[in-house]
Coordinates of C-alpha atoms (C1' of nucleotides) in Angstrom, one line a residue:
Chain A
M1 CA -56.8 49.1 49.1
T2 CA -53.7 50.0 46.3
K3 CA -54.6 49.6 43.2
H4 CA -53.2 46.8 41.1
V5 CA -51.3 46.9 38.2
H6 CA -51.6 43.3 36.7
V7 CA -48.4 41.8 36.1
Q8 CA -47.4 41.0 32.3
N9 CA -44.9 38.6 33.0
C10 CA -43.0 36.2 35.8
R11 CA -39.5 37.3 34.2
T12 CA -40.0 41.0 35.0
C13 CA -42.4 40.7 37.9
N14 CA -40.4 42.6 40.7
R15 CA -42.8 41.0 43.2
R16 CA -41.1 37.3 42.4
K17 CA -39.7 36.0 46.1
N18 CA -36.7 34.9 46.5
I19 CA -37.2 31.4 45.7
F20 CA -38.0 32.2 41.9
T21 CA -34.4 34.0 42.2
F22 CA -32.8 30.4 41.5
L23 CA -34.7 30.1 38.2
N24 CA -33.5 31.0 34.8
D25 CA -35.5 32.8 32.1
D26 CA -37.1 29.7 30.3
E27 CA -38.2 28.4 33.9
L28 CA -40.0 31.5 34.9
E29 CA -41.5 31.4 31.1
L30 CA -42.6 28.1 32.3
I31 CA -44.5 29.3 35.6
D32 CA -45.8 32.1 33.3
K33 CA -47.5 29.9 31.0
H34 CA -49.5 28.1 33.9
R35 CA -50.5 30.6 36.4
Y36 CA -53.6 32.3 37.2
E37 CA -53.6 35.8 38.6
L38 CA -56.7 36.1 41.1
T39 CA -57.8 38.8 43.2
F40 CA -59.6 37.7 46.3
N41 CA -61.8 40.0 48.7
K42 CA -61.2 40.2 52.3
G43 CA -63.2 37.3 53.9
E44 CA -63.1 34.4 51.0
I45 CA -61.2 31.4 50.8
I46 CA -58.4 31.0 48.6
F47 CA -58.1 27.2 49.3
K48 CA -60.6 25.0 51.3
Q49 CA -59.1 22.4 53.7
G50 CA -60.0 19.1 51.8
S51 CA -60.2 20.0 48.3
P52 CA -57.9 19.2 45.7
L53 CA -54.2 20.4 45.3
T54 CA -53.6 21.3 41.9
H55 CA -51.8 24.7 42.4
V56 CA -49.8 26.5 44.7
A57 CA -50.6 30.1 45.7
C58 CA -48.1 33.0 45.6
I59 CA -49.6 36.3 47.9
T60 CA -48.6 39.4 45.8
E61 CA -50.7 42.0 47.9
G62 CA -53.1 41.8 50.8
L63 CA -52.8 39.2 53.8
A64 CA -54.1 35.8 54.0
K65 CA -54.6 33.2 57.0
L66 CA -53.7 29.7 57.1
Y67 CA -55.7 27.6 59.2
I68 CA -56.7 24.4 60.3
E69 CA -60.6 23.1 60.4
G70 CA -60.5 21.4 63.6
L71 CA -63.1 20.0 66.0
N72 CA -66.0 21.5 66.5
K73 CA -65.9 24.2 64.3
R74 CA -62.8 25.4 65.7
N75 CA -60.2 26.6 63.5
L76 CA -56.5 26.7 64.3
I77 CA -54.2 29.8 62.3
L78 CA -51.1 28.1 61.5
S79 CA -49.5 31.5 60.2
F80 CA -50.1 34.1 58.0
A81 CA -49.2 34.8 54.5
K82 CA -48.2 38.1 53.3
P83 CA -46.4 39.4 50.2
V84 CA -44.5 37.7 48.9
Q85 CA -44.6 34.5 50.2
M86 CA -45.4 31.1 48.6
I87 CA -48.2 28.6 49.8
G88 CA -47.0 25.3 49.0
G89 CA -49.1 22.5 49.9
P90 CA -48.1 19.7 52.4
G91 CA -50.3 17.9 50.1
M92 CA -47.8 17.4 47.3
F93 CA -46.3 13.9 46.4
V94 CA -48.7 12.5 49.3
D95 CA -52.4 12.6 48.4
Y96 CA -52.8 15.9 46.8
R97 CA -55.2 17.6 48.5
H98 CA -55.2 20.8 50.8
H99 CA -54.7 20.2 54.6
F100 CA -55.2 23.4 55.5
S101 CA -57.6 26.2 54.5
V102 CA -56.4 29.7 53.4
A103 CA -58.7 32.8 53.6
A104 CA -58.1 36.4 52.6
I105 CA -57.7 38.6 55.9
E106 CA -57.6 41.9 53.5
D107 CA -58.2 42.3 49.8
T108 CA -55.6 40.2 48.6
I109 CA -54.0 39.2 45.4
A110 CA -52.7 35.9 44.7
C111 CA -51.0 34.2 41.7
L112 CA -52.1 30.3 41.4
I113 CA -49.2 28.2 40.1
D114 CA -49.8 24.5 38.5
T115 CA -48.3 22.2 41.2
K116 CA -46.9 20.1 38.0
V117 CA -45.0 23.0 37.1
I118 CA -43.4 23.1 40.6
E119 CA -42.6 19.4 40.3
E120 CA -41.3 19.4 37.2
L121 CA -38.7 22.1 38.4
I122 CA -37.9 20.0 41.4
E123 CA -36.9 17.7 39.2
H124 CA -34.8 19.5 37.1
N125 CA -33.3 22.0 39.0
P126 CA -31.4 20.9 42.3
V127 CA -30.6 24.7 43.7
F128 CA -34.7 24.8 43.4
A129 CA -35.6 21.7 45.5
R130 CA -32.9 22.3 47.6
D131 CA -34.5 25.9 48.7
L132 CA -38.0 24.2 49.1
L133 CA -36.3 21.8 51.6
K134 CA -34.9 24.7 53.4
T135 CA -38.6 26.2 53.0
S136 CA -39.8 23.3 54.1
N137 CA -37.1 22.8 57.3
L138 CA -38.0 26.7 58.3
T139 CA -42.0 26.1 58.8
S140 CA -41.1 22.6 61.0
I141 CA -38.8 24.9 63.2
S142 CA -41.6 27.4 63.5
N143 CA -44.2 24.9 64.2
F144 CA -42.0 23.3 67.0
N145 CA -42.1 26.5 68.7
K146 CA -45.8 26.6 68.0
F147 CA -46.3 23.0 69.6
I148 CA -43.9 24.7 72.8
N149 CA -46.4 27.6 72.7
L150 CA -49.5 26.5 72.8
T151 CA -49.0 23.7 75.0
Q152 CA -46.4 25.2 77.9
K153 CA -47.4 28.5 78.0
Q154 CA -50.9 30.0 79.4
M155 CA -53.0 32.9 78.1
H156 CA -51.0 35.9 78.9
G157 CA -47.8 34.3 77.4
R158 CA -49.4 33.0 74.3
I159 CA -51.2 36.8 73.7
A160 CA -47.9 38.3 74.8
D161 CA -46.1 36.6 72.0
A162 CA -49.1 36.9 69.4
F163 CA -49.0 40.9 69.7
I164 CA -45.2 40.8 69.4
F165 CA -45.3 38.7 66.2
L166 CA -48.0 40.8 64.8
L167 CA -45.6 43.7 65.3
D168 CA -42.5 42.2 63.9
E169 CA -43.7 39.7 61.3
I170 CA -47.0 41.2 60.2
Y171 CA -47.5 45.1 60.5
G172 CA -43.9 45.7 60.9
R173 CA -44.7 49.3 62.5
N174 CA -46.6 50.7 65.8
P175 CA -48.9 51.6 66.5
F176 CA -50.8 49.3 63.9
I177 CA -54.2 48.6 62.6
L178 CA -55.4 44.8 63.8
S179 CA -56.7 43.5 60.6
I180 CA -57.5 40.4 62.2
S181 CA -60.6 40.1 64.3
R182 CA -60.5 38.9 68.4
Q183 CA -61.8 35.4 67.2
D184 CA -58.3 35.0 64.4
L185 CA -56.6 35.8 67.5
A186 CA -58.2 33.1 69.5
D187 CA -57.7 30.6 66.7
L188 CA -54.3 32.1 66.4
T189 CA -53.8 31.4 70.1
A190 CA -55.7 28.2 70.6
M191 CA -57.8 30.2 73.5
S192 CA -61.4 31.5 73.6
K193 CA -62.1 34.8 72.0
E194 CA -63.4 35.8 75.5
N195 CA -60.4 35.3 77.2
V196 CA -58.3 36.9 74.3
I197 CA -60.5 40.6 75.3
R198 CA -59.8 39.9 79.0
V199 CA -56.2 39.5 78.4
M200 CA -56.0 42.3 76.2
K201 CA -57.9 43.9 78.5
I202 CA -55.3 43.3 81.5
F203 CA -52.7 44.1 79.5
K204 CA -54.1 47.5 78.5
D205 CA -54.8 48.4 82.3
Q206 CA -50.9 47.5 83.1
G207 CA -50.2 49.6 80.5
L208 CA -48.2 47.4 78.0
L209 CA -50.8 48.0 75.3
K210 CA -52.8 51.0 74.0
V211 CA -56.0 49.6 72.5
D212 CA -58.6 51.5 70.5
G213 CA -61.0 49.1 68.9
N214 CA -58.5 47.6 66.2
L215 CA -56.1 50.3 66.6
V216 CA -53.1 48.9 68.8
E217 CA -50.0 49.9 70.0
I218 CA -47.5 48.0 71.8
L219 CA -46.4 50.3 74.7
N220 CA -43.8 48.0 76.3
K221 CA -42.2 45.5 73.9
K222 CA -40.0 44.3 76.3
E223 CA -42.2 43.3 79.1
L224 CA -44.3 41.5 76.3
I225 CA -41.1 39.8 75.2
R226 CA -40.6 38.7 79.0
I227 CA -44.1 37.7 79.6
G228 CA -43.8 35.5 76.1
K229 CA -40.6 34.0 77.7
T230 CA -41.6 32.8 80.7
G231 CA -45.2 31.6 79.7
Chain B
M1 CA -32.4 -6.9 72.8
T2 CA -31.5 -9.7 69.8
K3 CA -27.5 -10.0 69.0
H4 CA -26.6 -7.2 66.6
V5 CA -24.7 -8.7 63.3
H6 CA -22.7 -5.5 62.4
V7 CA -23.6 -4.1 58.8
Q8 CA -20.8 -4.6 56.5
N9 CA -22.3 -2.4 53.5
C10 CA -25.2 -0.1 52.7
R11 CA -25.1 -1.6 49.5
T12 CA -25.8 -4.9 50.7
C13 CA -28.1 -3.7 54.2
N14 CA -31.4 -5.4 54.2
R15 CA -32.5 -3.0 56.3
R16 CA -31.8 0.0 54.2
K17 CA -35.1 2.2 54.0
N18 CA -37.3 2.8 51.0
I19 CA -35.8 6.5 51.1
F20 CA -32.6 4.4 50.0
T21 CA -33.8 2.3 47.0
F22 CA -33.8 5.7 44.9
L23 CA -29.6 5.0 45.3
N24 CA -27.7 3.4 43.1
D25 CA -24.9 1.4 43.9
D26 CA -22.3 4.3 43.8
E27 CA -24.2 6.4 45.6
L28 CA -25.1 3.5 48.3
E29 CA -21.0 3.3 48.5
L30 CA -20.8 6.8 49.1
I31 CA -22.9 7.0 52.3
D32 CA -21.3 3.5 53.4
K33 CA -17.9 5.7 53.0
H34 CA -19.4 8.4 55.6
R35 CA -21.1 6.1 58.1
Y36 CA -20.7 5.6 61.8
E37 CA -23.0 2.5 63.3
L38 CA -23.6 2.8 66.8
T39 CA -25.1 1.2 69.8
F40 CA -27.1 3.6 72.3
N41 CA -28.2 2.1 75.6
K42 CA -32.1 2.8 77.2
G43 CA -32.3 6.0 78.1
E44 CA -28.9 8.0 76.4
I45 CA -29.2 10.6 74.0
I46 CA -28.6 10.1 70.9
F47 CA -29.1 13.8 69.4
K48 CA -29.3 16.7 71.9
Q49 CA -31.0 19.6 71.0
G50 CA -29.1 22.7 70.3
S51 CA -26.0 20.9 69.0
P52 CA -24.6 21.0 66.0
L53 CA -26.1 18.9 63.2
T54 CA -23.7 17.0 61.4
H55 CA -25.3 14.0 60.7
V56 CA -28.9 12.1 60.4
A57 CA -29.3 9.5 62.4
C58 CA -31.3 5.8 60.3
I59 CA -32.3 3.4 63.4
T60 CA -31.7 -0.1 62.5
E61 CA -32.6 -2.0 65.9
G62 CA -34.5 -0.5 68.6
L63 CA -36.8 2.4 69.7
A64 CA -36.2 6.3 70.0
K65 CA -38.2 9.0 71.1
L66 CA -38.0 12.9 69.0
Y67 CA -38.9 15.4 71.8
I68 CA -38.6 19.1 72.2
E69 CA -36.9 20.6 75.7
G70 CA -39.5 23.2 76.4
L71 CA -40.3 25.6 79.1
N72 CA -39.5 24.6 83.0
K73 CA -37.9 21.2 82.6
R74 CA -41.0 20.2 80.3
N75 CA -40.8 18.0 77.1
L76 CA -42.9 17.7 74.5
I77 CA -42.2 14.0 72.6
L78 CA -42.9 14.8 68.5
S79 CA -42.9 11.1 67.4
F80 CA -40.8 7.9 67.8
A81 CA -38.6 6.5 65.4
K82 CA -38.1 2.7 64.8
P83 CA -36.5 0.1 62.4
V84 CA -36.1 1.5 59.8
Q85 CA -36.7 5.0 59.8
M86 CA -34.2 8.0 58.8
I87 CA -34.5 11.0 61.5
G88 CA -33.4 14.1 59.3
G89 CA -32.8 17.1 61.3
P90 CA -34.9 20.2 60.3
G91 CA -31.7 22.3 60.5
M92 CA -30.4 21.3 57.5
F93 CA -29.8 24.3 55.3
V94 CA -30.7 26.4 58.3
D95 CA -28.6 27.0 61.5
Y96 CA -27.4 23.6 61.5
R97 CA -28.1 22.8 64.7
H98 CA -30.6 20.2 66.2
H99 CA -34.1 21.5 66.8
F100 CA -35.0 18.6 69.2
S101 CA -33.5 15.9 71.2
V102 CA -33.5 12.0 70.4
A103 CA -33.1 9.5 73.1
A104 CA -33.1 5.8 73.1
I105 CA -36.0 4.2 74.5
E106 CA -35.0 0.9 74.0
D107 CA -31.5 -0.2 73.5
T108 CA -31.0 1.1 69.9
I109 CA -28.5 0.4 66.9
A110 CA -28.2 3.9 64.7
C111 CA -26.5 4.6 61.5
L112 CA -25.0 8.1 61.7
I113 CA -24.6 9.2 58.2
D114 CA -23.0 12.8 57.3
T115 CA -25.4 15.4 56.2
K116 CA -22.7 16.9 53.5
V117 CA -23.6 13.3 51.8
I118 CA -27.3 13.9 52.3
E119 CA -26.8 17.3 50.5
E120 CA -24.9 16.0 48.2
L121 CA -27.4 13.4 47.4
I122 CA -30.1 16.0 46.6
E123 CA -28.0 17.8 44.8
H124 CA -27.4 14.9 42.2
N125 CA -30.5 13.0 42.4
P126 CA -33.9 14.7 42.3
V127 CA -36.0 11.5 43.0
F128 CA -34.1 11.4 46.1
A129 CA -34.9 15.4 46.9
R130 CA -38.4 14.6 45.9
D131 CA -38.7 11.7 48.4
L132 CA -37.4 13.7 51.0
L133 CA -39.5 16.5 50.1
K134 CA -42.4 14.1 50.3
T135 CA -41.0 12.7 53.7
S136 CA -41.2 16.2 55.0
N137 CA -44.6 16.7 53.5
L138 CA -46.2 13.9 55.7
T139 CA -44.3 15.3 58.9
S140 CA -46.1 18.5 58.3
I141 CA -49.4 16.9 57.9
S142 CA -49.0 14.8 61.3
N143 CA -48.0 17.5 62.7
F144 CA -51.2 19.2 62.1
N145 CA -52.8 16.4 63.3
K146 CA -51.0 16.7 66.8
F147 CA -52.0 20.6 66.5
I148 CA -55.6 19.3 66.6
N149 CA -55.1 16.7 69.2
L150 CA -53.2 18.7 71.7
T151 CA -55.1 22.0 71.3
Q152 CA -58.6 21.2 71.2
K153 CA -59.2 17.7 72.6
Q154 CA -59.2 16.8 76.3
M155 CA -57.3 14.1 78.0
H156 CA -59.5 11.4 77.4
G157 CA -59.0 12.0 74.0
R158 CA -55.4 12.5 74.0
I159 CA -54.8 9.2 76.0
A160 CA -57.3 7.2 73.5
D161 CA -55.3 8.6 70.3
A162 CA -52.0 7.8 72.0
F163 CA -52.7 4.2 72.6
I164 CA -54.6 3.7 69.1
F165 CA -50.9 4.8 67.9
L166 CA -48.7 2.7 70.2
L167 CA -50.5 -0.1 69.1
D168 CA -50.9 0.7 65.6
E169 CA -47.6 2.5 64.7
I170 CA -45.3 1.4 67.7
Y171 CA -45.8 -2.1 68.8
G172 CA -48.0 -3.6 66.0
R173 CA -49.3 -6.4 68.4
N174 CA -52.1 -6.7 71.3
P175 CA -51.3 -7.1 74.0
F176 CA -47.9 -4.9 74.1
I177 CA -45.2 -4.1 76.4
L178 CA -45.1 -0.8 76.9
S179 CA -41.5 0.2 76.8
I180 CA -42.2 4.1 77.6
S181 CA -42.9 5.5 80.9
R182 CA -45.9 7.2 82.1
Q183 CA -43.7 10.5 82.0
D184 CA -43.2 9.7 78.3
L185 CA -47.1 9.4 77.5
A186 CA -47.4 12.4 79.6
D187 CA -45.0 14.5 77.4
L188 CA -46.7 12.5 74.3
T189 CA -50.1 14.0 75.1
A190 CA -48.9 17.3 76.9
M191 CA -50.7 16.5 80.5
S192 CA -49.3 15.8 83.5
K193 CA -48.0 12.1 84.5
E194 CA -50.8 12.0 87.2
N195 CA -53.3 12.7 85.0
V196 CA -52.1 10.1 82.6
I197 CA -52.7 7.5 85.0
R198 CA -55.7 8.8 86.5
V199 CA -57.4 8.6 82.7
M200 CA -55.5 5.1 82.5
K201 CA -57.5 3.9 85.4
I202 CA -60.8 5.5 84.0
F203 CA -60.4 3.4 80.7
K204 CA -59.3 0.5 82.4
D205 CA -62.6 0.7 85.0
Q206 CA -64.8 1.2 81.7
G207 CA -63.2 -1.8 80.3
L208 CA -61.4 -0.6 77.7
L209 CA -58.1 -1.0 78.4
K210 CA -56.6 -3.8 80.3
V211 CA -53.2 -2.6 82.3
D212 CA -50.6 -5.0 84.3
G213 CA -47.4 -2.6 85.5
N214 CA -46.4 -1.9 81.4
L215 CA -48.4 -5.2 80.0
V216 CA -51.4 -3.1 78.5
E217 CA -54.3 -4.6 76.1
I218 CA -56.7 -2.8 74.3
L219 CA -60.1 -4.1 74.8
N220 CA -62.4 -2.2 72.9
K221 CA -60.5 -0.6 70.3
K222 CA -63.5 0.8 68.6
E223 CA -64.6 2.5 71.2
L224 CA -61.2 4.5 72.0
I225 CA -61.1 5.3 68.3
R226 CA -64.5 6.9 69.3
I227 CA -63.1 8.7 72.0
G228 CA -60.0 10.0 70.2
K229 CA -62.3 11.7 67.7
T230 CA -64.6 13.2 69.6
G231 CA -62.1 14.6 71.8
Chain C
dC1 C1' -33.0 -5.3 104.5
dG2 C1' -32.6 -0.6 102.9
dC3 C1' -32.7 2.6 99.3
dG4 C1' -34.5 5.0 95.3
dA5 C1' -37.1 5.5 90.7
dG6 C1' -41.1 5.1 88.5
dC7 C1' -46.0 4.5 89.6
dT8 C1' -50.6 5.6 92.3
dT9 C1' -54.1 7.9 94.9
dG10 C1' -56.6 11.7 97.1
dA11 C1' -57.2 16.9 98.1
dC12 C1' -57.1 21.4 96.6
dG13 C1' -56.0 25.7 93.3
dT14 C1' -56.0 27.6 89.5
dT15 C1' -56.5 28.2 84.8
dG16 C1' -59.5 28.7 81.1
dT17 C1' -64.2 27.8 78.9
dT18 C1' -69.1 28.3 78.4
dC19 C1' -73.1 30.4 78.7
dA20 C1' -75.8 34.4 78.7
dA21 C1' -76.7 39.1 78.8
dC22 C1' -75.9 43.3 76.8
dT23 C1' -73.5 47.0 73.5
dA24 C1' -71.3 49.6 69.6
dG25 C1' -71.4 49.8 64.7
dA26 C1' -72.7 49.0 60.0
dG27 C1' -75.8 47.9 56.8
dT28 C1' -80.8 47.6 54.8
dG29 C1' -85.2 48.7 53.7
dG30 C1' -89.3 51.1 54.4
Chain D
dC1 C1' -84.4 59.5 58.1
dC2 C1' -85.5 55.6 61.1
dA3 C1' -86.6 51.3 63.0
dC4 C1' -84.4 46.7 62.2
dT5 C1' -81.1 43.6 61.8
dC6 C1' -76.8 41.1 61.7
dT7 C1' -72.0 40.8 63.3
dA8 C1' -68.2 41.8 66.5
dG9 C1' -66.9 42.8 70.4
dT10 C1' -67.3 43.0 75.8
dT11 C1' -68.5 41.4 80.7
dG12 C1' -69.7 38.6 84.6
dA13 C1' -70.8 34.4 87.0
dA14 C1' -70.9 29.5 87.0
dC15 C1' -68.5 25.5 86.2
dA16 C1' -65.6 21.9 84.5
dA17 C1' -60.7 20.5 83.3
dC18 C1' -56.5 20.0 84.4
dG19 C1' -52.0 21.1 87.2
dT20 C1' -49.8 20.6 91.6
dC21 C1' -48.4 19.0 95.8
dA22 C1' -48.1 15.6 99.7
dA23 C1' -48.2 11.5 100.7
dG24 C1' -47.9 6.4 100.1
dC25 C1' -46.9 2.8 97.4
dT26 C1' -43.9 -0.7 94.4
dC27 C1' -40.8 -3.1 92.8
dG28 C1' -36.1 -4.4 91.2
dC29 C1' -31.5 -4.1 92.8
dG30 C1' -27.2 -3.7 95.6

DNA sequence: CGCGAGCTTGACGTTGTTCAACTAGAGTGG
DNA sequence: CCACTCTAGTTGAACAACGTCAAGCTCGCG
């Protein structure tokens, strides 16, 4: 992992997300006063579902998974967070609890910001509030896609979607080293890890994918997209 | 359907939702100037997925379903809207399109409010903005439940959940007249209508449910809840 | 009386899970 | 350096869950 230089101040932080561009220096100062910067080792839990929601997180290094802990120890991965992405709890204004867990998939650095500060900014900065609403809407829209994926596509389509997603949204290069486990892929696509492996093998045999342990190369993106579209 | 008296003014409207309680008279006047009140017959479409988002809707009479049009003509019902509930598009601030369709299940009256007005209120009334965020968070949380229901429970659990939901959230009395079709139940639980019918019959034979056409009575709510919890 | 839409039932095939066994690699302690 | 263990990955076979298809039914309505 790249060596991390501790960020001195939110105002001068070059990692700060788009959403914070709508804040003036005073507001950034306010955030700076109420934040902790923490490092998490691979596998460690950042937020635990059900626990009190006191802070939101901003991932500045690494990769984290957001997942719901469901029935019979089965998890469902909602999404991933990479630099620089804010993880705001939907428990805000509601019950002030975390409604999903967040865990580091790679070694990760996160800034934890007091929810009170976020609420204060919402109160006084309508552009910030508006942007939060937009983010929230974007999440809704991607949830709708997820609903259709998980309920109306079968395994091949879901796995194809997953690899296109990993290439385009997470790793951004081809080939890439899969830092998530087969079980994580299963939790992402709502299938058993055995079937994840089986479908991956089929794609490998068909020349769509090259798989060597955790090194994956998308060989036929167009065809994978087609499989994803038709289910 | 009950005869409807046309609402004269938002300010004096006794149907106005909690969310509008945070508005002063001037703001209500502004909404009043930019709203249409429309009636929809059972089956008619209020919003069509993909169409431009220019207005949000507020259901003042009747019942509507919110559903995603998915693959192969299969729909997925996200939720229902009854009086008095606002249907805000997640396309707001994003692409200004509808990301799900809305259709009247019973004869329905809706107020359509220009999105520009909503945006203006967000800009100038932080309490209103805050309340929209809260509503949005509540929707997220219920989506999380839906994810677990649809991906980790099997048919019996999903149908049990559905009837508890219909009793508690939609009809509010027992017995109730099911105004939604078997196909709608299928679209709500992401299963085939044939299997909806089969599971309903099993529940009927087990004495959990009394079904006579569209007249339904929950006979053993506790057991249905148990089935819903365990999947 | 006939028509059509929604509902119901059974038989059948497919999809996907579960279970059990096996393998490979990484870390640990003697 | 070698067992030992632990975890993640892999494979196959048996089984359960679920969708599809085809047929028949019911009921309201013209």
